[in-house]
Amino acid sequence: MLDLHPAPSRSDDNTEYDVVVVGGGISGLTTAQACLTEHSGDVSRLLLTEARDRVGGNLTSKQDSEYLWEEGPTSFQPNDAMLKAAVDAGLDKDLVMGDPKAPRFVFWNKKLRPTPSGPDLVTFDLLSIWGKLRAGLGAAGFKKAPPGQEETVEQFVTRNLGVEVFQRLIEPFCSGVYAGDPTKLSIQAAFGKVYDLERTGGSIFGGVIKLLQERRKNPPPPRDSRLPPKPKGQTVSSFRKGLQSLPEAMALKMKDNIRTKWELQEIERADTGFRLTYRTPEGIRDIKARCVALTVPAYVAADLLRRDCPDASAGLKSIDYPPVAAVSLAYPMSAILQDRLDQQGNLPGFGQLHPRTQGITTLGTIYSSSLFPNRAPPGWQQLLCYIGGALNRGIVDQGEERIIAQVDKDLRQMLLKPDAPKPKKIGLRIWPKAIPQFNLAHVEVVQGAQEDLDLAGYEGVLLGGNYVSGVALGKCVEYGYEYANKIAKYLQSKVEAATVPSQQEQDEAFFV
Ligand SMILES: Cc1cc2nc3c(=O)[nH]c(=O)nc-3n(C[C@H](O)[C@H](O)[C@H](O)COP(=O)(O)OP(=O)(O)OC[C@H]3O[C@@H](n4cnc5c(N)ncnc54)[C@H](O)[C@@H]3O)c2cc1C
Ligand SMILES: C=Cc1c2[nH]c(c1C)Cc1[nH]c(c(CCC(=O)O)c1C)Cc1[nH]c(c(C)c1CCC(=O)O)Cc1[nH]c(c(C)c1C=C)C2
């Protein structure tokens, strides 16, 4: 583990920082890195503070002599923002890419069935012929959106694509991204790109055509030449030694600007900015900042703002974070059903998702050692199973043994031979508050909270983190760059306000 923080010297306490970034997850680290590298003119004094003894937040990779496993996220979509972050951190050589052809499976009617992927769009058997026809017709837009009413994911998808697409594809997809409840998730907030297709094109098809036309008219700017070539097909990535390599490498480059084990306790207004009170290993510390970038979870931000900004606090507190347990197990390859293996005896694929209607408690399973190299010794399969979520909150009260027994029982119904041996437990991590739910009204709640802060005179406290940006790692990183722009603009506006004379000063100057 990296020890990034020499004991703070006394003089630190008297510095007025341009910005203090609170939270050392991927959102906070990207924001800090972007401020320091792209806005050094506006942000010269920056501090990033993290409550835990390590950076990375949810990104938690573990290794022993045999296995390398993830306790939080498993992979990211290699968009240009993620690749840039990897290159800037010096990790481009360590990137590992999943096989773009690796199928995702859905367990439906007692069978694991591949989800559609281009060439098999017509022949795949997860949907019936009627289901495919309904989806095709619906995508052309024969059922219009109810005016002025925000739709849930369930409402939007059933209206546009039919019940089958909802039950067999989108409901499990909501587990695989939010561990969420599609009768509560907002289509606009949770899957904004799909929502925008209908909004801009009048139907899903119309939106796709419009998007393609727009792209032809406005080709993207040339790519940063340092980035590795764009992977062909849709794939996911990680790093040779796991996802945690990224925050660690980012932090190493900014080590003088980072304090770990610094837990923010209080934010107050103070003359030109804010006073932040921390609990640190050396006792309580107060520091001053002109701007505060909060990348902590919404419920932490809510507590910090409760006294001085009660309206913003109440909005942030209403964002739900259900629990998820990540259970990494290993089985010998001989335990896996023969018909799931390829000719080389490997388990091909990305993983499988389990609709809530199919009698399986586990939300889904990632074929970790099929997806990335060096995750299990030869002859063994590593499986990362996620259990819990918005519809099964009880897992926080179950012991590890019960959770493992449930996951193993589920796997025996889908992937394992009846006489498979007991699994080897590699790791188990319960996240009591795992992922923010982008439920109905999420967009207004987040916008409203920032507006409430502005009204309370806390406009220098800027909200960020995954409940603002989107939960995907790529979204957190993309937003980190945008957020750094906002911070720089805010600081510029304050400098301008201080240098432009007030009306009274102008009047006085005139009379002199
Ligand atoms: C089980 C699981 C699986 C996932 N799988 C994927 C996946 O495969 N792909 C993907 O793209 N995304 C995945 N995600 C989502 C992704 O991991 C998160 O959205 C992302 O990591 C959030 O980063 P963040 O920096 O916004 O927040 P966090 O990682 O939560 O970071 C916030 C930081 O703030 C710190 N903090 C809290 N309170 C204080 C305080 N008072 N003072 C100072 N610091 C404080 C915390 O310790 C933490 O380090 C998954 C998430 C989970 C939980
Ligand atoms: C509880 C189960 C979860 C699994 N992954 C996540 C949860 C909550 C979180 C997660 N997974 C992905 C993202 C990023 C989404 C994005 O827009 O990039 C997040 C936040 C990636 C992802 N995982 C699956 C899919 C289909 C996606 C979207 C991107 C892609 O197609 O690659 C599938 C999947 N997730 C989980 C499993 C078991 C699984 C199986 C196929 C677990």
Coordinates of C-alpha atoms and ligand atoms in Angstrom, one line a residue:
M1 CA 0.0 0.0 0.0
L2 CA 1.3 3.5 -0.8
D3 CA 2.0 5.8 2.1
L4 CA 1.4 9.1 0.5
H5 CA 1.4 11.5 3.4
P6 CA 4.2 12.8 5.5
A7 CA 2.8 14.3 8.7
P8 CA 1.5 17.8 7.7
S9 CA 3.8 20.6 8.7
R10 CA 2.4 23.5 10.8
S11 CA 2.6 25.8 7.8
D12 CA 0.1 23.7 5.9
D13 CA -2.5 24.9 8.4
N14 CA -2.1 28.5 7.4
T15 CA -2.2 28.0 3.6
E16 CA -5.3 29.2 1.8
Y17 CA -5.7 26.5 -0.8
D18 CA -7.3 27.5 -4.2
V19 CA -9.2 24.3 -4.1
V20 CA -9.5 21.4 -1.7
V21 CA -10.7 18.2 -3.4
V22 CA -12.5 16.0 -0.8
G23 CA -12.5 12.3 -1.6
G24 CA -9.7 10.2 -3.2
G25 CA -11.8 7.9 -5.4
I26 CA -11.4 8.0 -9.1
S27 CA -13.5 11.1 -9.4
G28 CA -11.5 13.1 -6.9
L29 CA -8.1 11.9 -8.3
T30 CA -9.0 12.7 -11.9
T31 CA -10.3 16.2 -10.9
A32 CA -7.1 16.9 -8.9
Q33 CA -4.9 15.7 -11.8
A34 CA -6.8 17.7 -14.3
C35 CA -6.6 20.9 -12.2
L36 CA -2.9 20.5 -11.7
T37 CA -2.0 19.6 -15.3
E38 CA -4.6 21.6 -17.3
H39 CA -5.4 24.6 -15.1
S40 CA -2.2 25.3 -13.3
G41 CA -2.6 29.1 -13.9
D42 CA -5.8 29.2 -11.9
V43 CA -5.1 26.4 -9.4
S44 CA -1.7 26.5 -8.0
R45 CA -2.4 25.5 -4.4
L46 CA -4.4 22.2 -4.4
L47 CA -5.0 19.6 -1.7
L48 CA -6.8 16.3 -2.1
T49 CA -8.0 14.8 1.2
E50 CA -9.1 11.2 1.7
A51 CA -10.7 9.7 4.8
R52 CA -9.3 6.2 4.4
D53 CA -5.6 5.1 4.6
R54 CA -5.6 4.5 0.8
V55 CA -6.8 6.2 -2.4
G56 CA -9.1 4.6 -5.0
G57 CA -12.4 4.5 -3.2
N58 CA -14.4 1.6 -4.7
L59 CA -11.4 0.4 -6.8
T60 CA -10.0 -2.4 -4.7
S61 CA -7.8 -5.0 -6.2
K62 CA -6.3 -7.8 -4.1
Q63 CA -3.6 -10.4 -4.8
D64 CA -2.3 -13.5 -3.2
S65 CA 0.2 -16.1 -4.5
E66 CA -2.5 -17.7 -6.8
Y67 CA -5.2 -15.2 -7.5
L68 CA -5.7 -11.6 -8.5
W69 CA -9.3 -10.4 -7.8
E70 CA -11.4 -7.3 -7.6
E71 CA -13.6 -6.4 -4.6
G72 CA -15.4 -3.5 -6.3
P73 CA -15.6 -2.7 -10.0
T74 CA -14.2 -5.3 -12.5
S75 CA -13.6 -3.4 -15.6
F76 CA -14.2 -0.1 -17.6
Q77 CA -15.1 0.7 -21.1
P78 CA -12.0 2.1 -22.7
N79 CA -13.3 5.5 -23.8
D80 CA -10.8 8.2 -24.6
A81 CA -11.0 9.9 -21.2
M82 CA -10.2 6.6 -19.5
L83 CA -7.3 5.9 -21.9
K84 CA -6.0 9.4 -21.3
A85 CA -6.1 8.9 -17.6
A86 CA -4.2 5.6 -18.0
V87 CA -1.6 7.2 -20.3
D88 CA -1.2 10.3 -18.0
A89 CA -0.6 7.9 -15.1
G90 CA 2.1 6.1 -17.1
L91 CA 0.0 2.9 -17.2
D92 CA -0.6 2.4 -20.9
K93 CA 1.7 -0.6 -21.1
D94 CA -0.3 -2.2 -18.3
L95 CA -3.7 -2.0 -20.0
V96 CA -5.4 -5.3 -20.6
M97 CA -8.3 -5.6 -22.9
G98 CA -11.2 -8.2 -22.7
D99 CA -12.1 -10.1 -25.9
P100 CA -14.7 -7.9 -27.7
K101 CA -16.4 -11.1 -28.9
A102 CA -16.8 -12.4 -25.3
P103 CA -20.6 -12.9 -25.0
R104 CA -22.7 -11.7 -22.1
F105 CA -25.3 -14.3 -21.1
V106 CA -28.7 -14.0 -19.5
F107 CA -30.2 -16.9 -17.6
W108 CA -33.7 -17.3 -19.0
N109 CA -36.1 -20.3 -18.8
K110 CA -33.4 -22.6 -17.2
K111 CA -30.7 -21.8 -19.9
L112 CA -27.9 -19.3 -20.3
R113 CA -28.5 -17.5 -23.5
P114 CA -26.2 -15.0 -25.2
T115 CA -27.3 -11.4 -25.5
P116 CA -27.5 -10.1 -29.1
S117 CA -24.3 -8.7 -30.5
G118 CA -24.4 -7.5 -34.1
P119 CA -24.2 -10.5 -36.4
D120 CA -26.6 -12.7 -34.5
L121 CA -29.2 -9.9 -34.1
V122 CA -31.9 -11.9 -35.8
T123 CA -31.0 -15.5 -34.7
F124 CA -30.3 -15.1 -31.0
D125 CA -32.8 -17.1 -28.9
L126 CA -33.1 -14.8 -25.8
L127 CA -36.2 -13.2 -27.4
S128 CA -39.1 -14.9 -29.2
I129 CA -39.9 -13.9 -32.8
W130 CA -42.8 -11.9 -31.5
G131 CA -40.5 -10.2 -29.0
K132 CA -38.1 -9.2 -31.8
L133 CA -40.9 -7.9 -34.0
R134 CA -42.4 -5.9 -31.1
A135 CA -39.0 -4.4 -30.4
G136 CA -38.4 -3.5 -34.1
L137 CA -41.8 -1.9 -34.4
G138 CA -41.6 -0.1 -31.1
A139 CA -38.1 1.3 -31.9
A140 CA -39.7 3.0 -34.9
G141 CA -41.8 4.9 -32.4
F142 CA -45.4 3.9 -32.7
K143 CA -46.1 4.6 -29.0
K144 CA -45.3 8.2 -28.1
A145 CA -44.0 9.3 -24.7
P146 CA -46.5 10.6 -22.2
P147 CA -46.1 14.4 -22.2
G148 CA -44.5 16.1 -19.2
Q149 CA -44.0 12.9 -17.2
E150 CA -40.6 11.4 -16.3
E151 CA -40.6 7.7 -17.1
T152 CA -39.0 4.8 -15.2
V153 CA -36.7 2.5 -17.1
E154 CA -39.5 -0.1 -17.0
Q155 CA -42.1 2.3 -18.4
F156 CA -39.8 3.6 -21.2
V157 CA -38.5 0.2 -22.3
T158 CA -41.9 -1.6 -22.2
R159 CA -43.5 1.2 -24.2
N160 CA -40.7 1.4 -26.8
L161 CA -39.4 -2.1 -27.1
G162 CA -42.0 -4.4 -25.4
V163 CA -42.2 -6.5 -22.3
E164 CA -39.8 -9.2 -23.5
V165 CA -37.0 -6.8 -24.1
F166 CA -37.6 -5.3 -20.7
Q167 CA -37.8 -8.6 -18.8
R168 CA -35.1 -10.5 -20.6
L169 CA -32.5 -7.8 -21.4
I170 CA -33.0 -4.5 -19.6
E171 CA -34.1 -5.7 -16.2
P172 CA -30.9 -7.8 -15.8
F173 CA -28.9 -5.0 -17.4
C174 CA -30.1 -2.7 -14.5
S175 CA -28.7 -5.2 -12.1
G176 CA -25.4 -5.3 -14.0
V177 CA -24.9 -1.6 -13.9
Y178 CA -26.8 -0.2 -10.8
A179 CA -27.8 -3.4 -8.9
G180 CA -31.0 -1.4 -9.2
D181 CA -34.8 -1.6 -9.4
P182 CA -36.0 -0.7 -13.0
T183 CA -39.4 0.3 -11.6
K184 CA -37.7 3.1 -9.8
L185 CA -34.6 4.0 -12.0
S186 CA -35.3 7.1 -14.2
I187 CA -34.6 6.4 -17.9
Q188 CA -33.4 10.0 -18.3
A189 CA -31.0 9.9 -15.4
A190 CA -29.9 6.2 -15.6
F191 CA -29.6 5.7 -19.4
G192 CA -29.5 9.3 -20.7
K193 CA -28.1 8.3 -24.1
V194 CA -31.1 6.0 -24.9
Y195 CA -33.5 8.6 -23.5
D196 CA -32.0 11.2 -25.8
L197 CA -32.4 9.1 -28.9
E198 CA -36.2 9.2 -28.6
R199 CA -36.2 12.9 -27.5
T200 CA -34.1 14.1 -30.4
G201 CA -35.2 11.7 -33.1
G202 CA -38.9 11.1 -32.3
S203 CA -38.2 7.4 -31.8
I204 CA -35.2 5.2 -30.9
F205 CA -34.5 4.4 -34.6
G206 CA -35.0 8.1 -35.6
G207 CA -32.5 9.1 -32.8
V208 CA -29.9 6.6 -34.0
I209 CA -30.2 7.9 -37.6
K210 CA -29.9 11.5 -36.4
L211 CA -26.9 10.6 -34.2
L212 CA -25.1 9.0 -37.2
Q213 CA -25.9 12.1 -39.4
E214 CA -24.6 14.4 -36.7
R215 CA -21.4 12.4 -36.4
R216 CA -20.9 12.6 -40.1
K217 CA -21.5 16.3 -40.1
N218 CA -19.3 17.0 -37.1
P219 CA -16.5 14.4 -36.9
P220 CA -14.8 14.2 -33.5
P221 CA -11.6 16.3 -33.1
P222 CA -8.3 14.3 -33.8
R223 CA -7.5 11.9 -31.1
D224 CA -4.6 12.5 -28.7
S225 CA -1.7 10.8 -30.5
R226 CA -0.4 9.3 -27.2
L227 CA -3.6 7.1 -26.8
P228 CA -3.5 3.5 -27.8
P229 CA -5.6 2.6 -30.9
K230 CA -9.3 2.4 -30.2
P231 CA -10.2 -1.2 -29.6
K232 CA -12.3 -2.8 -32.3
G233 CA -15.8 -3.7 -31.2
Q234 CA -17.2 -3.1 -27.7
T235 CA -14.9 -4.3 -25.1
V236 CA -13.9 -3.7 -21.5
S237 CA -10.4 -3.1 -20.0
S238 CA -8.5 -3.4 -16.8
F239 CA -4.8 -3.3 -15.8
R240 CA -2.3 -6.2 -15.5
K241 CA -2.4 -5.9 -11.7
G242 CA -6.0 -4.9 -11.5
L243 CA -8.0 -1.6 -11.4
Q244 CA -6.4 -0.2 -8.3
S245 CA -3.2 0.4 -10.3
L246 CA -4.9 3.5 -11.8
P247 CA -5.6 5.4 -8.6
E248 CA -2.3 4.4 -7.1
A249 CA -0.3 5.6 -10.2
M250 CA -2.3 8.8 -10.3
A251 CA -1.7 9.5 -6.6
L252 CA 2.0 8.8 -6.9
K253 CA 2.3 11.7 -9.4
M254 CA 0.5 14.0 -7.0
K255 CA 1.9 12.7 -3.7
D256 CA 2.8 16.2 -2.3
N257 CA -0.8 17.3 -2.8
I258 CA -2.5 14.4 -1.1
R259 CA -3.4 13.7 2.6
T260 CA -4.9 10.3 3.4
K261 CA -6.6 9.5 6.8
W262 CA -7.9 13.0 6.6
E263 CA -11.7 12.8 7.2
L264 CA -13.6 16.0 6.6
Q265 CA -15.9 16.8 9.5
E266 CA -17.2 20.3 8.9
I267 CA -17.4 23.0 6.2
E268 CA -18.0 26.6 7.3
R269 CA -18.0 29.9 5.4
A270 CA -14.9 32.0 6.2
D271 CA -14.0 35.5 4.8
T272 CA -12.8 34.8 1.3
G273 CA -13.8 31.1 1.1
F274 CA -14.3 28.2 3.5
R275 CA -12.8 26.7 6.6
L276 CA -12.6 22.9 6.6
T277 CA -12.2 21.0 9.8
Y278 CA -10.6 17.5 9.6
R279 CA -10.0 14.6 11.9
T280 CA -6.5 13.5 11.2
P281 CA -4.0 11.1 12.8
E282 CA -2.4 14.2 14.3
G283 CA -5.6 15.5 15.8
I284 CA -8.1 18.0 14.5
R285 CA -6.9 20.3 11.7
D286 CA -8.5 23.4 10.2
I287 CA -7.6 24.5 6.7
K288 CA -8.8 27.3 4.4
A289 CA -9.9 26.9 0.8
R290 CA -11.3 29.3 -1.8
C291 CA -13.2 26.5 -3.4
V292 CA -14.2 23.0 -2.2
A293 CA -14.7 20.1 -4.7
L294 CA -16.8 17.5 -2.9
T295 CA -16.4 14.0 -4.5
V296 CA -17.6 12.1 -1.5
P297 CA -20.8 10.0 -1.7
A298 CA -24.1 12.0 -1.6
Y299 CA -24.9 10.8 2.0
V300 CA -21.5 12.1 3.2
A301 CA -22.0 15.4 1.5
A302 CA -25.5 15.6 3.0
D303 CA -24.0 15.2 6.6
L304 CA -21.3 17.8 5.9
L305 CA -23.9 20.4 4.7
R306 CA -26.7 19.6 7.2
R307 CA -26.2 22.6 9.4
D308 CA -25.6 25.5 7.0
C309 CA -27.4 24.2 3.8
P310 CA -30.3 22.1 5.1
D311 CA -32.2 22.1 1.7
A312 CA -29.2 20.9 -0.3
S313 CA -28.5 18.3 2.5
A314 CA -32.1 17.0 2.4
G315 CA -31.9 16.5 -1.4
L316 CA -28.6 14.7 -1.2
K317 CA -29.7 12.5 1.7
S318 CA -32.6 11.2 -0.5
I319 CA -30.3 9.5 -2.9
D320 CA -30.5 5.8 -2.3
Y321 CA -27.3 3.6 -2.0
P322 CA -28.3 -0.1 -1.7
P323 CA -25.8 -2.7 -0.5
V324 CA -23.9 -5.2 -2.8
A325 CA -21.6 -8.0 -1.8
A326 CA -18.8 -9.0 -4.2
V327 CA -18.0 -12.7 -3.8
S328 CA -14.9 -14.1 -5.6
L329 CA -14.9 -17.9 -5.7
A330 CA -12.7 -20.5 -7.6
Y331 CA -13.8 -23.9 -8.9
P332 CA -11.7 -26.4 -10.8
M333 CA -12.4 -26.3 -14.5
S334 CA -13.7 -29.9 -14.2
A335 CA -16.6 -28.5 -12.1
I336 CA -18.0 -26.5 -14.9
L337 CA -20.8 -28.0 -17.1
Q338 CA -19.2 -29.5 -20.3
D339 CA -21.5 -27.6 -22.6
R340 CA -20.4 -24.2 -21.2
L341 CA -16.7 -24.9 -22.2
D342 CA -15.0 -24.3 -25.5
Q343 CA -12.8 -26.8 -27.4
Q344 CA -9.8 -25.8 -25.4
G345 CA -11.7 -26.4 -22.1
N346 CA -12.0 -22.7 -21.3
L347 CA -15.2 -21.0 -20.1
P348 CA -15.7 -18.3 -22.8
G349 CA -17.6 -15.1 -22.1
F350 CA -17.7 -11.9 -20.0
G351 CA -20.3 -13.2 -17.6
Q352 CA -23.9 -13.8 -16.9
L353 CA -26.9 -11.9 -15.5
H354 CA -29.9 -13.3 -13.8
P355 CA -33.4 -11.6 -14.2
R356 CA -35.1 -11.3 -10.8
T357 CA -38.0 -13.5 -12.2
Q358 CA -35.8 -16.6 -12.7
G359 CA -35.5 -17.9 -9.2
I360 CA -31.8 -17.0 -8.8
T361 CA -30.8 -14.7 -5.9
T362 CA -27.3 -13.8 -7.2
L363 CA -27.5 -10.7 -9.5
G364 CA -24.8 -11.9 -11.9
T365 CA -21.4 -13.5 -12.3
I366 CA -18.3 -12.3 -14.0
Y367 CA -16.0 -14.9 -15.5
S368 CA -13.0 -13.0 -14.1
S369 CA -10.3 -15.4 -15.2
S370 CA -11.8 -15.7 -18.7
L371 CA -12.0 -12.0 -19.1
F372 CA -8.4 -10.9 -18.1
P373 CA -5.1 -12.8 -17.9
N374 CA -3.4 -14.1 -14.7
R375 CA -6.4 -14.1 -12.5
A376 CA -6.3 -17.8 -11.6
P377 CA -3.8 -20.7 -11.7
P378 CA -4.1 -23.1 -14.6
G379 CA -7.0 -25.6 -14.2
W380 CA -9.1 -23.2 -12.1
Q381 CA -11.8 -20.7 -12.9
Q382 CA -12.3 -17.5 -10.9
L383 CA -15.9 -16.3 -10.8
L384 CA -16.9 -12.9 -9.3
C385 CA -20.5 -13.0 -8.2
Y386 CA -22.5 -9.9 -7.1
I387 CA -25.4 -10.4 -4.7
G388 CA -27.7 -7.9 -3.0
G389 CA -28.8 -4.6 -4.6
A390 CA -32.0 -2.5 -4.4
L391 CA -34.3 -5.6 -4.2
N392 CA -32.3 -7.6 -1.7
R393 CA -31.0 -5.4 1.1
G394 CA -30.9 -8.2 3.6
I395 CA -27.4 -9.3 2.6
V396 CA -25.8 -6.9 5.0
D397 CA -27.2 -8.9 7.9
Q398 CA -26.1 -12.3 6.5
G399 CA -22.9 -13.9 7.5
E400 CA -20.2 -14.7 4.9
E401 CA -21.0 -18.4 5.0
R402 CA -24.6 -17.9 4.2
I403 CA -23.8 -15.5 1.3
I404 CA -21.3 -18.0 -0.2
A405 CA -23.7 -20.9 0.3
Q406 CA -26.4 -18.9 -1.6
V407 CA -24.1 -18.0 -4.5
D408 CA -22.8 -21.6 -4.8
K409 CA -26.4 -22.9 -4.8
D410 CA -27.3 -20.5 -7.6
L411 CA -24.2 -21.4 -9.7
R412 CA -25.2 -25.1 -9.4
Q413 CA -28.4 -24.3 -11.2
M414 CA -26.7 -22.6 -14.2
L415 CA -23.0 -23.3 -14.6
L416 CA -21.8 -26.1 -12.4
K417 CA -22.1 -29.9 -12.5
P418 CA -24.2 -31.3 -9.7
D419 CA -21.2 -33.1 -8.2
A420 CA -18.9 -30.0 -8.3
P421 CA -16.7 -29.6 -5.2
K422 CA -17.3 -26.8 -2.8
P423 CA -15.8 -23.5 -4.0
K424 CA -12.5 -22.1 -2.8
K425 CA -13.3 -18.7 -1.3
I426 CA -10.9 -16.1 -2.7
G427 CA -12.5 -13.0 -1.2
L428 CA -15.7 -11.4 -0.1
R429 CA -16.5 -7.8 0.4
I430 CA -19.8 -6.3 1.5
W431 CA -20.4 -2.7 0.3
P432 CA -23.2 -1.5 2.7
K433 CA -23.8 1.6 0.5
A434 CA -22.5 0.5 -2.9
I435 CA -24.0 2.4 -5.8
P436 CA -26.1 5.6 -6.0
Q437 CA -29.5 4.9 -7.6
F438 CA -30.4 7.3 -10.5
N439 CA -34.1 7.0 -9.6
L440 CA -37.0 9.3 -10.7
A441 CA -36.2 13.0 -10.0
H442 CA -32.5 12.3 -9.7
V443 CA -31.6 15.0 -12.2
E444 CA -33.6 17.6 -10.4
V445 CA -32.3 16.5 -7.0
V446 CA -28.7 17.0 -8.0
Q447 CA -29.3 20.3 -9.8
G448 CA -31.5 21.5 -7.0
A449 CA -28.8 20.7 -4.4
Q450 CA -26.2 22.8 -6.2
E451 CA -28.7 25.6 -6.6
D452 CA -29.5 25.4 -2.9
L453 CA -25.8 25.6 -2.1
D454 CA -25.5 28.8 -4.2
L455 CA -28.5 30.4 -2.5
A456 CA -27.0 29.6 0.9
G457 CA -23.7 31.4 -0.1
Y458 CA -21.9 28.1 -0.6
E459 CA -21.5 28.6 -4.4
G460 CA -17.8 27.8 -3.9
V461 CA -18.7 24.3 -2.8
L462 CA -19.0 22.3 -6.1
L463 CA -20.7 18.9 -6.1
G464 CA -19.0 16.0 -8.0
G465 CA -18.5 12.3 -7.7
N466 CA -20.4 9.4 -9.3
Y467 CA -23.9 10.5 -8.3
V468 CA -23.3 13.7 -10.4
S469 CA -21.3 12.2 -13.3
G470 CA -22.8 8.8 -13.8
V471 CA -21.6 5.6 -12.1
A472 CA -19.4 4.1 -14.9
L473 CA -15.7 4.7 -14.2
G474 CA -15.5 6.3 -17.7
K475 CA -18.1 8.8 -16.7
C476 CA -16.4 9.6 -13.4
V477 CA -13.2 10.3 -15.3
E478 CA -14.8 12.3 -18.1
Y479 CA -16.6 14.4 -15.5
G480 CA -13.3 14.9 -13.6
Y481 CA -12.0 16.9 -16.6
E482 CA -15.2 18.9 -16.9
Y483 CA -15.3 19.5 -13.1
A484 CA -11.7 20.8 -13.2
N485 CA -12.9 23.4 -15.8
K486 CA -15.8 24.4 -13.5
I487 CA -13.4 24.8 -10.6
A488 CA -11.0 27.0 -12.7
K489 CA -13.9 29.1 -14.0
Y490 CA -15.2 29.6 -10.5
L491 CA -11.7 30.7 -9.3
Q492 CA -11.4 33.1 -12.3
S493 CA -14.8 34.6 -11.5
K494 CA -13.7 35.3 -8.0
V495 CA -10.4 37.0 -9.1
E496 CA -12.4 39.1 -11.6
A497 CA -14.9 40.1 -8.9
A498 CA -12.0 41.1 -6.7
T499 CA -10.2 43.2 -9.4
V500 CA -13.3 44.9 -10.9
P501 CA -14.0 48.0 -8.7
S502 CA -17.5 48.1 -7.1
Q503 CA -19.9 50.8 -8.1
Q504 CA -19.2 52.7 -4.9
E505 CA -15.4 52.5 -5.6
Q506 CA -16.0 53.7 -9.1
D507 CA -18.1 56.7 -7.9
E508 CA -15.5 57.6 -5.3
A509 CA -12.8 57.4 -7.9
F510 CA -14.8 59.8 -10.1
F511 CA -15.1 62.4 -7.4
V512 CA -11.5 62.2 -6.6
Ligands
LIG1 C1 -19.5 -3.5 -6.4 C2 -19.3 -2.5 -7.4 C3 -19.1 -2.9 -8.7 C4 -18.9 -1.9 -9.7 N1 -18.5 -2.3 -11.0 C5 -18.2 -1.4 -11.9 C6 -17.7 -1.8 -13.2 O1 -17.5 -3.0 -13.4 N2 -17.4 -0.8 -14.1 C7 -17.6 0.5 -13.8 O2 -17.4 1.3 -14.7 N3 -18.1 0.9 -12.6 C8 -18.4 0.0 -11.7 N4 -18.8 0.4 -10.4 C9 -19.0 1.9 -10.2 C10 -17.7 2.6 -9.9 O3 -16.8 1.8 -9.2 C11 -18.0 3.9 -9.0 O4 -19.0 4.6 -9.6 C12 -16.7 4.7 -8.9 O5 -15.6 4.0 -8.5 C13 -17.0 5.9 -8.0 O6 -15.9 6.7 -7.8 P1 -16.0 8.1 -6.9 O7 -14.6 8.6 -6.8 O8 -17.1 8.9 -7.5 O9 -16.5 7.6 -5.5 P2 -15.8 6.7 -4.4 O10 -15.0 5.6 -5.0 O11 -16.9 6.3 -3.5 O12 -14.8 7.7 -3.7 C14 -15.2 8.6 -2.7 C15 -14.1 8.7 -1.7 O13 -14.4 9.7 -0.7 C16 -13.9 9.3 0.5 N5 -14.6 9.9 1.6 C17 -15.8 9.7 2.1 N6 -16.1 10.5 3.2 C18 -15.0 11.3 3.3 C19 -14.7 12.4 4.2 N7 -15.6 12.9 5.1 N8 -13.5 13.1 4.0 C20 -12.7 12.7 3.0 N9 -12.9 11.7 2.2 C21 -14.0 11.0 2.3 C22 -14.1 7.8 0.5 O14 -13.3 7.1 1.4 C23 -13.8 7.4 -1.0 O15 -12.4 7.1 -1.2 C24 -19.0 -0.5 -9.4 C25 -19.3 -0.1 -8.1 C26 -19.4 -1.1 -7.1 C27 -19.7 -0.7 -5.7
LIG2 C1 -24.4 -6.1 -9.1 C2 -23.9 -6.3 -10.3 C3 -23.0 -5.4 -11.0 C4 -22.1 -5.8 -11.9 N1 -21.5 -4.7 -12.4 C5 -21.9 -3.6 -11.8 C6 -22.9 -4.0 -10.8 C7 -23.6 -3.1 -9.9 C8 -21.5 -2.2 -12.0 C9 -21.2 -1.8 -13.4 N2 -20.9 -2.7 -14.4 C10 -20.6 -2.0 -15.5 C11 -20.7 -0.6 -15.2 C12 -20.4 0.5 -16.2 C13 -21.5 0.8 -17.2 C14 -21.0 1.6 -18.3 O1 -21.8 2.4 -18.8 O2 -19.8 1.5 -18.7 C15 -21.1 -0.5 -13.9 C16 -21.3 0.7 -13.1 C17 -20.2 -2.5 -16.9 C18 -21.2 -3.6 -17.3 N3 -21.3 -4.7 -16.7 C19 -22.2 -5.5 -17.5 C20 -22.6 -4.8 -18.6 C21 -23.5 -5.3 -19.7 C22 -22.0 -3.5 -18.5 C23 -22.1 -2.4 -19.5 C24 -20.9 -2.3 -20.4 C25 -20.6 -3.5 -21.2 O3 -21.5 -4.0 -22.0 O4 -19.5 -4.0 -21.1 C26 -22.6 -6.9 -17.2 C27 -22.4 -7.4 -15.9 N4 -22.2 -6.7 -14.7 C28 -22.1 -7.5 -13.7 C29 -22.3 -8.8 -14.2 C30 -22.2 -10.0 -13.3 C31 -22.4 -8.7 -15.5 C32 -22.6 -9.9 -16.4 C33 -22.6 -9.9 -17.7 C34 -21.9 -7.1 -12.3

